[in-house]
PDB file of C-alpha atoms in Angstrom:
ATOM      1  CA  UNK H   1      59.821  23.434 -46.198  1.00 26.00           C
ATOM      2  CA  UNK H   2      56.166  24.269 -47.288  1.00 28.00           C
ATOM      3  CA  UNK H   3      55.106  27.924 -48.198  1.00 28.00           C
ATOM      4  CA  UNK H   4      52.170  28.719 -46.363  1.00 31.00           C
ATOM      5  CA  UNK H   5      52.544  25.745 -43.439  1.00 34.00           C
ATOM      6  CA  UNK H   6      52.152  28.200 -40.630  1.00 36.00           C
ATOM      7  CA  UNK H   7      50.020  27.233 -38.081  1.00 32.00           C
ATOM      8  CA  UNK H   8      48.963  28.547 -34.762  1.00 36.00           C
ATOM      9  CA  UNK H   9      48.659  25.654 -32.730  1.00 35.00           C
ATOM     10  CA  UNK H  10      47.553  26.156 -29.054  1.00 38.00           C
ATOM     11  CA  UNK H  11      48.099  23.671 -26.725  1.00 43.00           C
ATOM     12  CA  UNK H  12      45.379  21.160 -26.515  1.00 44.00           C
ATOM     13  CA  UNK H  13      44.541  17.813 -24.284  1.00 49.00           C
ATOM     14  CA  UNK H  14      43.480  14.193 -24.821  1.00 49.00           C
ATOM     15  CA  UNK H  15      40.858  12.345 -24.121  1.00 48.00           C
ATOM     16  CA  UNK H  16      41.876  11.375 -20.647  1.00 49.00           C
ATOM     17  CA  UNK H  17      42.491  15.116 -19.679  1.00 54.00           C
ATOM     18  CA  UNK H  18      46.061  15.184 -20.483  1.00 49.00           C
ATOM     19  CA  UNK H  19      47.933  18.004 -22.045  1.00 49.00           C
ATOM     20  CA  UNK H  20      50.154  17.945 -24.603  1.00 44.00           C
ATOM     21  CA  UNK H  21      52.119  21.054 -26.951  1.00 44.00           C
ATOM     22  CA  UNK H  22      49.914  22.274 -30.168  1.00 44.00           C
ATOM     23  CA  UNK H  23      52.479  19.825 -32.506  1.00 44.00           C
ATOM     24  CA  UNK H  24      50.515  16.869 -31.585  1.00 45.00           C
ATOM     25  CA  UNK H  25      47.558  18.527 -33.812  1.00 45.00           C
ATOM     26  CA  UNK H  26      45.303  16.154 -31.475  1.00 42.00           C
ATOM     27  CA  UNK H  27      41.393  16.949 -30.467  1.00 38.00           C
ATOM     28  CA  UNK H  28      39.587  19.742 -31.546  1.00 41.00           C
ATOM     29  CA  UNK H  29      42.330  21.087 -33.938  1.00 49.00           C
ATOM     30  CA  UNK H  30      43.361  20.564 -37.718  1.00 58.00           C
ATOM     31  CA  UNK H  31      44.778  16.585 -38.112  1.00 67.00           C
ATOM     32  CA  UNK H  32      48.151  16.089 -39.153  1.00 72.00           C
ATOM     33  CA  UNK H  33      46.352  14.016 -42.286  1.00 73.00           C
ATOM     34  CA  UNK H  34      44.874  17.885 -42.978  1.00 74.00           C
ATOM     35  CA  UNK H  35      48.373  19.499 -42.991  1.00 74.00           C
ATOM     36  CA  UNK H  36      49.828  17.114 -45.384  1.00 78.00           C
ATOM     37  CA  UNK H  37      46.679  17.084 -47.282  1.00 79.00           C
ATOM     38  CA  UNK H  38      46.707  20.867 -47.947  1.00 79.00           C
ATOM     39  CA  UNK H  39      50.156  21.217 -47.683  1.00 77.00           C
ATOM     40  CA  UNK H  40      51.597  18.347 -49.865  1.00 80.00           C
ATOM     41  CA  UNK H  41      49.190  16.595 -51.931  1.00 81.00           C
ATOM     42  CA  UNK H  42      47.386  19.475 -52.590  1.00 82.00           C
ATOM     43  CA  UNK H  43      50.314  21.783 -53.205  1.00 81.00           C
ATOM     44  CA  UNK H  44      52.569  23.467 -55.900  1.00 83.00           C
ATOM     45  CA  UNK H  45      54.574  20.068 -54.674  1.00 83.00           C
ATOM     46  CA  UNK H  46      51.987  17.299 -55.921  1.00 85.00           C
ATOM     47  CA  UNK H  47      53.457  17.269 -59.645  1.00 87.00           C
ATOM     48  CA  UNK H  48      56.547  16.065 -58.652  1.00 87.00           C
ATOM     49  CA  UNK H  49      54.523  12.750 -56.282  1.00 89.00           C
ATOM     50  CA  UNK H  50      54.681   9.751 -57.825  1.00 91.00           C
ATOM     51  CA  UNK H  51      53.291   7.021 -57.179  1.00 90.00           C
ATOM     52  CA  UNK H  52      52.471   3.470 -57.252  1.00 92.00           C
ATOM     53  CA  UNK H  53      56.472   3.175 -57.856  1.00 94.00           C
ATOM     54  CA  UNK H  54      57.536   0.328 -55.224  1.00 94.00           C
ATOM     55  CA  UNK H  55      61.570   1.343 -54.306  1.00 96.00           C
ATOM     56  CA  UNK H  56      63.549  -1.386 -54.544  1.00 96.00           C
ATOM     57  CA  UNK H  57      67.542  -0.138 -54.707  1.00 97.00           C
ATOM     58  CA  UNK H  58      69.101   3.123 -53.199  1.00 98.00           C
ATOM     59  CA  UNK H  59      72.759   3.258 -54.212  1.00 98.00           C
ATOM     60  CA  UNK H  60      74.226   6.382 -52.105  1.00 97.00           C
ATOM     61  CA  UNK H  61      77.580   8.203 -52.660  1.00 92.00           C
ATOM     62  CA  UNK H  62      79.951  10.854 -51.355  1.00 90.00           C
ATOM     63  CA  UNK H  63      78.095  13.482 -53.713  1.00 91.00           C
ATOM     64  CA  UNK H  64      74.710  11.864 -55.217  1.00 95.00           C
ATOM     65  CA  UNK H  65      72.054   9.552 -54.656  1.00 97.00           C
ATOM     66  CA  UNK H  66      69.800   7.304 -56.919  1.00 97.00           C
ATOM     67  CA  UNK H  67      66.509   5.178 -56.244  1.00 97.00           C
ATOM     68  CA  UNK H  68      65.473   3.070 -58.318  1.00 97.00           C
ATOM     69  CA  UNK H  69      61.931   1.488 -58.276  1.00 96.00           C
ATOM     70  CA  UNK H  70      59.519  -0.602 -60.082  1.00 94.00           C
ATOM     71  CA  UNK H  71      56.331   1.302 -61.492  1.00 93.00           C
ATOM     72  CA  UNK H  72      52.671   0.140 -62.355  1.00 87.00           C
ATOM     73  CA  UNK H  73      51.458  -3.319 -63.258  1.00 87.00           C
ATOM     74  CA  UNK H  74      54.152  -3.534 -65.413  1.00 89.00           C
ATOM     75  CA  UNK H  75      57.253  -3.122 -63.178  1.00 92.00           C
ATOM     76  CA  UNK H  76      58.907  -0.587 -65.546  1.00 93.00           C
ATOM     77  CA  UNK H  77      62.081  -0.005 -63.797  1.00 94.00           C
ATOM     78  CA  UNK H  78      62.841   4.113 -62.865  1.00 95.00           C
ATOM     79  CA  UNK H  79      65.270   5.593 -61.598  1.00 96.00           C
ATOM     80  CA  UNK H  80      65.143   8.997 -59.651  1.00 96.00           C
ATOM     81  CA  UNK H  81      69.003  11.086 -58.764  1.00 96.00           C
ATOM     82  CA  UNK H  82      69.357  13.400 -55.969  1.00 96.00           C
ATOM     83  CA  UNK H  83      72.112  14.861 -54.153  1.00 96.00           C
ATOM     84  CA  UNK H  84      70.267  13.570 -50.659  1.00 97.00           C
ATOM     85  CA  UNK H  85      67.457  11.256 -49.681  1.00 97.00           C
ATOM     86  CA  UNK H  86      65.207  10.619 -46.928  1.00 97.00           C
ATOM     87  CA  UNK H  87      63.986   6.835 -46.384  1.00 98.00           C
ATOM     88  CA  UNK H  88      60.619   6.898 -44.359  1.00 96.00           C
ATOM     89  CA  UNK H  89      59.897   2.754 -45.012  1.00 96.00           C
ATOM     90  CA  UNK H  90      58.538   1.441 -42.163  1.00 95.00           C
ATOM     91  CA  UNK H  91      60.713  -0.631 -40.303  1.00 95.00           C
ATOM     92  CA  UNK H  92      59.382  -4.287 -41.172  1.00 95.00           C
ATOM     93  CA  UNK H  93      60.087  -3.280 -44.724  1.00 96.00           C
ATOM     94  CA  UNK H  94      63.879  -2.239 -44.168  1.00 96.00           C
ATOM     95  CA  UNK H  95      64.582  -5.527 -41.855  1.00 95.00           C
ATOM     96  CA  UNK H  96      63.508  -7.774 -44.276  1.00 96.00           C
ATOM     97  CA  UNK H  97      65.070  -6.287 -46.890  1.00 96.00           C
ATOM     98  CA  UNK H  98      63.009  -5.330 -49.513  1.00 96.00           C
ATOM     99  CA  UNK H  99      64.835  -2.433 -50.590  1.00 97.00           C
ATOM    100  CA  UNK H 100      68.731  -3.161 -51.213  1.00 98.00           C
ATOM    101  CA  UNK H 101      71.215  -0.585 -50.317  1.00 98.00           C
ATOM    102  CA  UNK H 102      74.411   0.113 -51.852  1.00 97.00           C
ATOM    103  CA  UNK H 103      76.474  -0.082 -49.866  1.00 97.00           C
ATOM    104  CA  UNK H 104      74.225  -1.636 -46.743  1.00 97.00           C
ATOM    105  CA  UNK H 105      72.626   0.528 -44.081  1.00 97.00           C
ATOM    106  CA  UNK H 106      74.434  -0.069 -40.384  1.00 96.00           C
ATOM    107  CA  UNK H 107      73.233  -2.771 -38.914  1.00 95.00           C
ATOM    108  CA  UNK H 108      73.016  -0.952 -35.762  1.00 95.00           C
ATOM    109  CA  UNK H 109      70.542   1.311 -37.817  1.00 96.00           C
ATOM    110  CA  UNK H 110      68.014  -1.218 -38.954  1.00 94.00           C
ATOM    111  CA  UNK H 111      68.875  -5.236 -38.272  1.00 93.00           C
ATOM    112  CA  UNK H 112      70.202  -4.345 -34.701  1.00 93.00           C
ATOM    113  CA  UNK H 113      67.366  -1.630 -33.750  1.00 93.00           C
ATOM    114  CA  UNK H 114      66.370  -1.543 -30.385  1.00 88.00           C
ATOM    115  CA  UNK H 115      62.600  -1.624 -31.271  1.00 87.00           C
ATOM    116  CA  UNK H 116      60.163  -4.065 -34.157  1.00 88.00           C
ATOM    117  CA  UNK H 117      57.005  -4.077 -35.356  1.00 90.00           C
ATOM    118  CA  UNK H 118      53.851  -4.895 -33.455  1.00 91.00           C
ATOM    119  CA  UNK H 119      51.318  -6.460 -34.775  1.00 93.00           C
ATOM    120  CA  UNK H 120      47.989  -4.352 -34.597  1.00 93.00           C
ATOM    121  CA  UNK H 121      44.425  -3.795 -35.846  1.00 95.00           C
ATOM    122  CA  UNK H 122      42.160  -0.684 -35.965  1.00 94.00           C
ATOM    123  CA  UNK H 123      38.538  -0.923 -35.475  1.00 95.00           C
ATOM    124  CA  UNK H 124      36.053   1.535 -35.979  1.00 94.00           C
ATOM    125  CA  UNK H 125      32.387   1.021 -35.116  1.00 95.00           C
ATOM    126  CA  UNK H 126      29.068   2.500 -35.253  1.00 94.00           C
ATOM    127  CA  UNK H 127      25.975   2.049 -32.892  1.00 96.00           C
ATOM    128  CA  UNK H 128      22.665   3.591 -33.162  1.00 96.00           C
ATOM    129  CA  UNK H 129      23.165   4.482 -29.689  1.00 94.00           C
ATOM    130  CA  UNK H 130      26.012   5.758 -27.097  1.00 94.00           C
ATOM    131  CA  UNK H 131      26.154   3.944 -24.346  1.00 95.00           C
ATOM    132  CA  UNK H 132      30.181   4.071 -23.925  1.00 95.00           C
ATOM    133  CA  UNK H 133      32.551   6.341 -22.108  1.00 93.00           C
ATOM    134  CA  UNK H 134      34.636   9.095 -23.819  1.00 91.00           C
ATOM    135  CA  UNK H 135      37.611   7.027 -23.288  1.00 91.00           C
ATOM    136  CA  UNK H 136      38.210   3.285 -22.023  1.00 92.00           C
ATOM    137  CA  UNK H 137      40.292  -0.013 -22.394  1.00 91.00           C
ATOM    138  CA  UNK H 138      38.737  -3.403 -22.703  1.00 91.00           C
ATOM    139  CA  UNK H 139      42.030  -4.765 -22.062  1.00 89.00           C
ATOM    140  CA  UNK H 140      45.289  -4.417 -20.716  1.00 86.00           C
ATOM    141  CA  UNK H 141      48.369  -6.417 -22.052  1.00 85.00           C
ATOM    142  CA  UNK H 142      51.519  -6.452 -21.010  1.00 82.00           C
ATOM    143  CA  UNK H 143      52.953  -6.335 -24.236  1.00 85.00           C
ATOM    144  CA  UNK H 144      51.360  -3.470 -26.567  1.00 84.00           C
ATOM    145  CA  UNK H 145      48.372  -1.075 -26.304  1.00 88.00           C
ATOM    146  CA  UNK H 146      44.825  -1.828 -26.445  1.00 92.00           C
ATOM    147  CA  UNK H 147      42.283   1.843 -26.176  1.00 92.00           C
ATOM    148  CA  UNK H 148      38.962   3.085 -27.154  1.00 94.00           C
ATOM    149  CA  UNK H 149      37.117   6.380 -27.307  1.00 91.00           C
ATOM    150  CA  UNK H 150      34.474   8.143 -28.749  1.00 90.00           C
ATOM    151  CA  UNK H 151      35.506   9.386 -31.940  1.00 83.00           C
ATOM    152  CA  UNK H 152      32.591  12.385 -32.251  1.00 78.00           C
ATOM    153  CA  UNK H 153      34.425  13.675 -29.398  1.00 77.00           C
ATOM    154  CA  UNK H 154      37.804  14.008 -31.434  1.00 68.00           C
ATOM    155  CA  UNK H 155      35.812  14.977 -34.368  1.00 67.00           C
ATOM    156  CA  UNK H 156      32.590  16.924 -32.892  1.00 65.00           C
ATOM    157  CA  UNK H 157      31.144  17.635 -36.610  1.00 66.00           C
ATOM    158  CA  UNK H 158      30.489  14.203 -36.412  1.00 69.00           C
ATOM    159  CA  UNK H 159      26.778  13.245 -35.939  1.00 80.00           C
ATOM    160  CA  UNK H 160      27.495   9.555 -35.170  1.00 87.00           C
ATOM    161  CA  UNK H 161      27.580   7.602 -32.570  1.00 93.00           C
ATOM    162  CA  UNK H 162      31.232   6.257 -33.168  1.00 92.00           C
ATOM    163  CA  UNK H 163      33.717   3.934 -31.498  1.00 93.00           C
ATOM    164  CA  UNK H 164      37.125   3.639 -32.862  1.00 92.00           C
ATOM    165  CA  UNK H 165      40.056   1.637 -31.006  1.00 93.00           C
ATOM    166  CA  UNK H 166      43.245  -0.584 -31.738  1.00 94.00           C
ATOM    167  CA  UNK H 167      44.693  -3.510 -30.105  1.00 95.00           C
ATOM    168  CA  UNK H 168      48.440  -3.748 -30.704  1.00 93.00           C
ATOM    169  CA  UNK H 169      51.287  -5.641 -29.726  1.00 91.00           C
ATOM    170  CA  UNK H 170      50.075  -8.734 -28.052  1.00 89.00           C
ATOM    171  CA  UNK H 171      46.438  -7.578 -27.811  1.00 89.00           C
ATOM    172  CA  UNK H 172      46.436  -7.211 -31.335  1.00 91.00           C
ATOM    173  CA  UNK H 173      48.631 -10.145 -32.605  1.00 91.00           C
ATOM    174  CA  UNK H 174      45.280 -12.424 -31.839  1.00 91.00           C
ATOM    175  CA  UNK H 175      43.370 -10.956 -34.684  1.00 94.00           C
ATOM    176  CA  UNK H 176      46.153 -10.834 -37.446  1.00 92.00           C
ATOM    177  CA  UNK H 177      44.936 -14.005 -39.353  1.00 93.00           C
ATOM    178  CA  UNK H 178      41.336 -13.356 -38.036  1.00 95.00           C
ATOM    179  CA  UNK H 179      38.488 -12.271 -40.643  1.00 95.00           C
ATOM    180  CA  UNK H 180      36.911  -8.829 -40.050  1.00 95.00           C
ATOM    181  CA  UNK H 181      33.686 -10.129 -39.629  1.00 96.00           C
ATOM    182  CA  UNK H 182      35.529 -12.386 -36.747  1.00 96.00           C
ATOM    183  CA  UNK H 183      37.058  -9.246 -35.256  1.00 96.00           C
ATOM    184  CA  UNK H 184      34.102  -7.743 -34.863  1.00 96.00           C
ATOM    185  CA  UNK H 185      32.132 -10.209 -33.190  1.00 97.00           C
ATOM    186  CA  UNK H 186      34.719 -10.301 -30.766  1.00 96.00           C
ATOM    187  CA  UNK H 187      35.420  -7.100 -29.812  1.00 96.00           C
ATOM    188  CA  UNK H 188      31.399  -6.687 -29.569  1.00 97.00           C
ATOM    189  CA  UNK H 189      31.687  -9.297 -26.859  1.00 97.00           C
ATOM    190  CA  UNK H 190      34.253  -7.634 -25.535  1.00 96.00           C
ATOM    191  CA  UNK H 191      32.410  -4.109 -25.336  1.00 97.00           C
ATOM    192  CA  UNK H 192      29.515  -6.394 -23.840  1.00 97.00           C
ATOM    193  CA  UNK H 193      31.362  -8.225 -21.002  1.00 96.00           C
ATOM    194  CA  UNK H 194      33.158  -4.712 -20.321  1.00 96.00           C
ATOM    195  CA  UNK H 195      29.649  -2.702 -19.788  1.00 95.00           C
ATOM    196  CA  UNK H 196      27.802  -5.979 -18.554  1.00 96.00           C
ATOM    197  CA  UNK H 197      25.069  -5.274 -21.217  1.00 96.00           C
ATOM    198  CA  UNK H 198      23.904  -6.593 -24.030  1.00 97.00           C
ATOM    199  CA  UNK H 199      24.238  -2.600 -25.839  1.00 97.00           C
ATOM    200  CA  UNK H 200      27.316  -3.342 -27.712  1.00 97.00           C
ATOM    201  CA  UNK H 201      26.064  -6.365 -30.347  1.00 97.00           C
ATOM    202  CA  UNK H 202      21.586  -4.513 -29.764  1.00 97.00           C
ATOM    203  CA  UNK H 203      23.000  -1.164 -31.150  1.00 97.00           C
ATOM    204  CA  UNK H 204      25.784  -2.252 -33.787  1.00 97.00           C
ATOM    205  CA  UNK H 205      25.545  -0.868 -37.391  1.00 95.00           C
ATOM    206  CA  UNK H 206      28.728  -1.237 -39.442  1.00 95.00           C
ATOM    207  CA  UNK H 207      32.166  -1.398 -38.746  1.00 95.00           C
ATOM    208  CA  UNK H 208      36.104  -0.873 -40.601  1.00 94.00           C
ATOM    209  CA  UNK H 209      38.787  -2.739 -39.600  1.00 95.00           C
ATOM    210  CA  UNK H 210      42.169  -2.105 -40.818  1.00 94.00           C
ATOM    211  CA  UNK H 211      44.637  -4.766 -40.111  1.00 94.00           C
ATOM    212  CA  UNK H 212      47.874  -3.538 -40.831  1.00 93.00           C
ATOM    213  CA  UNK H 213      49.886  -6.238 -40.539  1.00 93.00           C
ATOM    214  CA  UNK H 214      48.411  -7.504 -43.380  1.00 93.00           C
ATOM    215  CA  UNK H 215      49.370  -4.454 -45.237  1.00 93.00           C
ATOM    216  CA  UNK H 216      52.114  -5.335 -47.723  1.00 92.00           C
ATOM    217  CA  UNK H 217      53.783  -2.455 -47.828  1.00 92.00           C
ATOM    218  CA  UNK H 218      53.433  -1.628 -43.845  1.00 93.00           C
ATOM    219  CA  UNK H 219      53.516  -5.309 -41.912  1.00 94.00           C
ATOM    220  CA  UNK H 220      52.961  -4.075 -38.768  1.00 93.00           C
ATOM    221  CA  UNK H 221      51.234  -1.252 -36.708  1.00 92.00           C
ATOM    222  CA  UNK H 222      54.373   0.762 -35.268  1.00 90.00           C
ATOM    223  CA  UNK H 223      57.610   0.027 -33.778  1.00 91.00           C
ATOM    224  CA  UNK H 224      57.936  -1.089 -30.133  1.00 88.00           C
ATOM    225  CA  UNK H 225      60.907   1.351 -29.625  1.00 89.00           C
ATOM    226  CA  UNK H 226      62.311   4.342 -31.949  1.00 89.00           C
ATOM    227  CA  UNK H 227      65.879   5.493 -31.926  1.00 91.00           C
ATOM    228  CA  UNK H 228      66.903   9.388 -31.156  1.00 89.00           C
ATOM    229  CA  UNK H 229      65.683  10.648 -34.650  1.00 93.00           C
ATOM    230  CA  UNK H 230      66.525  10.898 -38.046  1.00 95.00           C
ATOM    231  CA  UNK H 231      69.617   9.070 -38.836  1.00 97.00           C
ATOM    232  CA  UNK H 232      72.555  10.235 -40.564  1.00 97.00           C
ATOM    233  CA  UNK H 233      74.136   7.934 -43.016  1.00 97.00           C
ATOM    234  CA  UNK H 234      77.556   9.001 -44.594  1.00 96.00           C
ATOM    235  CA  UNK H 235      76.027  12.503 -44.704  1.00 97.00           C
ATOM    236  CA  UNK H 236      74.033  11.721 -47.909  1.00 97.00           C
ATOM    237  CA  UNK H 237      70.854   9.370 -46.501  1.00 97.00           C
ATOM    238  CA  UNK H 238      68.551  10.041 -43.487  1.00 98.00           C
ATOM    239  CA  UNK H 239      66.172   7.392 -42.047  1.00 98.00           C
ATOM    240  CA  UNK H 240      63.191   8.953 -40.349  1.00 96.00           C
ATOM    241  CA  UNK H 241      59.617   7.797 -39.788  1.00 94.00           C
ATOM    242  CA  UNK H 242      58.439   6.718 -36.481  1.00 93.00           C
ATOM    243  CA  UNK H 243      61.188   4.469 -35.815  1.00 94.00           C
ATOM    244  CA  UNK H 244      63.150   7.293 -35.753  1.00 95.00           C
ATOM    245  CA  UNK H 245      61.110   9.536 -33.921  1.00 91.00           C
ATOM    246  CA  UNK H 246      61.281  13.221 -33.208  1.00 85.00           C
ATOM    247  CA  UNK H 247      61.504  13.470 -29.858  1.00 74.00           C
ATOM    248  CA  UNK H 248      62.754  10.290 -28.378  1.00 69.00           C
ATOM    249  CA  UNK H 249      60.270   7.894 -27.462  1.00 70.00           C
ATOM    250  CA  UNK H 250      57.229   9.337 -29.686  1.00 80.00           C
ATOM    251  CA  UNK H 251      56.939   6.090 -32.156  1.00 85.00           C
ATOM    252  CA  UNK H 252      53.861   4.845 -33.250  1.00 84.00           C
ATOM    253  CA  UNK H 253      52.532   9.061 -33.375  1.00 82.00           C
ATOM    254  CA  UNK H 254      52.128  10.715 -36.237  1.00 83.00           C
ATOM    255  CA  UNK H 255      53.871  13.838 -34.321  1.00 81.00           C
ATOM    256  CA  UNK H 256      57.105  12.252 -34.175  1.00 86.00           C
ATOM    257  CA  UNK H 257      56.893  10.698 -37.372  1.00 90.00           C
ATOM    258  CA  UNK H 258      56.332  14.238 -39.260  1.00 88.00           C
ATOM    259  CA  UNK H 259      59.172  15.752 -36.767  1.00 88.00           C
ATOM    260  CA  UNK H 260      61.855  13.131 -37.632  1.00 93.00           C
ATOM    261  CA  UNK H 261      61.136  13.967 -41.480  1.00 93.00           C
ATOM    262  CA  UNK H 262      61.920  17.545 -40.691  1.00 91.00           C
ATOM    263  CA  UNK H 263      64.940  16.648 -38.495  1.00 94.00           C
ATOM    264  CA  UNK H 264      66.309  14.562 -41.847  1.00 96.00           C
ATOM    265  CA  UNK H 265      65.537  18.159 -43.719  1.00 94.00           C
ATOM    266  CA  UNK H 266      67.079  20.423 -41.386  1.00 94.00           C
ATOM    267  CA  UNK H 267      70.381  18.110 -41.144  1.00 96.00           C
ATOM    268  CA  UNK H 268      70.194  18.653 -45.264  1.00 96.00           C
ATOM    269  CA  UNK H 269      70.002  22.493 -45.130  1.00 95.00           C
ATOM    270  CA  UNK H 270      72.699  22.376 -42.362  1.00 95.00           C
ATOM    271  CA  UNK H 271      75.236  20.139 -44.618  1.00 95.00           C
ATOM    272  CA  UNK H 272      74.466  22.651 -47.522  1.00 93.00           C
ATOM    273  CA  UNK H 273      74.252  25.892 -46.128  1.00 93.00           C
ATOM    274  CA  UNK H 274      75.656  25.899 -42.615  1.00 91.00           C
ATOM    275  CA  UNK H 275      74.688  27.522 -39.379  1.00 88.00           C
ATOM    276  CA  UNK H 276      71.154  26.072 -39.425  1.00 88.00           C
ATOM    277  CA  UNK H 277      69.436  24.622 -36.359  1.00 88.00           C
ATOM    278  CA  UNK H 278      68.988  20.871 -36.442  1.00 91.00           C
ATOM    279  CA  UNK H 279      66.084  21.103 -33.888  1.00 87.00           C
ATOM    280  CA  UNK H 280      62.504  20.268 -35.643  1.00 84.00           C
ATOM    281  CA  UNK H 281      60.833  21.988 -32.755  1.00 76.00           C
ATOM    282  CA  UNK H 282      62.527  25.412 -32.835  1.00 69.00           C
ATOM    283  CA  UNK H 283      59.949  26.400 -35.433  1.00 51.00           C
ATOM    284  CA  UNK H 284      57.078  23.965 -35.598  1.00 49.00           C
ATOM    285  CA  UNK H 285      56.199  25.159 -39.116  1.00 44.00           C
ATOM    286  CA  UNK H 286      58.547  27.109 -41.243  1.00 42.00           C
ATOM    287  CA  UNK H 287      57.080  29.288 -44.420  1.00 41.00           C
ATOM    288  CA  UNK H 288      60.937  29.598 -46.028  1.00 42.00           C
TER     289      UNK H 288
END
């Protein structure tokens, strides 16, 4: 739990008008990237970070855990004991097996989840004029998620003129092996066809794409389905992450990412100290 995490969080909407509870940290309020920011990796916590340390082994026991992992450009092998761990690899990562468990995860856990990873792209564009709606989709597949909007309106400091969007799933899967520069071009056409102007390719600037499952260490965008959060494993590992969402249903947000780590912490305090509420959304943000 992180000293000074409180938050006051009122509830807030989207960009198509719907509402949602303050944890989403969504439009017009601090970004879950801020709380972890000034929370963790700007905390009294950030000493004990490391990184650049790809895990590779978890051996877990009735009283103690150990993680091994391979650090640097060298690949100097560490090792790091604890009595419990939390594993927050995304799920692409744990089915193909790039970290080895001892003794193996369930397969019902990981091999035999009831969700996999999409394939997805993010694209973020700027024009030298807005001539787009707040929120839209240029397409709609069956598989996955393709949306845009107007990205000064989530951040209004911005001075911009800013598109950001994603295609994922089946939308996206048509861009994996694509070049940026041929993602762009297409979703400019796209943004064309969809306003029946030429606005989209007159006004464009510069773009970022970030194709994710081309990410080594990711492989994906999020998982298609998430099981009913953190997962207990012989009392002494938890997976969370997105695939193990907090609530039910919430993968692919950052909301029930973050919740599902702190339903994996809460089971901890409850196996060591008893009497403690397993529910992440009891108290949002705890200061003990």
């Amino acid at each position: 739990f992180i000293k000074g995490a409180d938050i006051d969080i009122p509830e807030t909407k989207d960009l198509r008008g719907k509402s949602y509870p303050g944890d989403y940290l969504w439009a017009g309020q601090n970004s879950w990237y801020d709380f972890f920011a000034k929370n963790i990796v700007d905390s009294s916590v950030s000493d004990s970070i490391v990184y650049n340390c790809k895990v590779n082994g978890v051996e877990y026991h009735d009283k103690s855990v150990q993680a091994s992992c391979l650090s640097g450009e060298n690949q100097e092998r560490l090792t790091f004991g604890a009595d419990y761990a939390i594993v927050t690899a995304p799920l692409a990562v744990l089915q193909d097996g790039d970290i080895a468990f001892d003794p193996p995860l369930p397969e019902e856990l990981v091999d035999e989840h009831e969700g996999s990873m999409w394939s997805g792209i993010k694209v973020i564009l700027e024009f030298s004029k807005n001539f787009y709606d707040a929120y839209f989709e240029i397409e709609q597949p069956e598989d996955g998620e393709c949306e845009f909007w107007d990205y000064s309106l989530v951040h209004p400091s911005s001075q911009q003129n800013i598109v950001a969007g994603y295609f994922i799933g089946s939308s996206g899967l048509k861009y994996v092996n694509k070049t940026d520069t041929e993602i762009v071009n297409d979703v400019l056409k796209k943004l064309d066809d969809w306003y029946e102007t030429d606005e989209a390719t007159k006004y464009y600037k510069k773009h970022i794409v970030m194709n994710w499952s081309k990410e080594p260490h990711v492989r994906g965008s999020y998982s298609s389905n998430s099981l009913n959060g953190a997962q207990n494993v012989n009392d002494r590992l938890f997976l969370a992450g997105e695939a193990f969402a907090y609530p039910y249903h919430h993968n692919g947000w950052v909301d029930g990412a973050a919740l599902s780590g702190k339903h994996a912490a809460l089971q901890i305090a409850n196996l060591e100290y008893g009497n403690v509420s397993t529910n992440p959304m009891t108290v949002l943000y705890s200061t003990e």
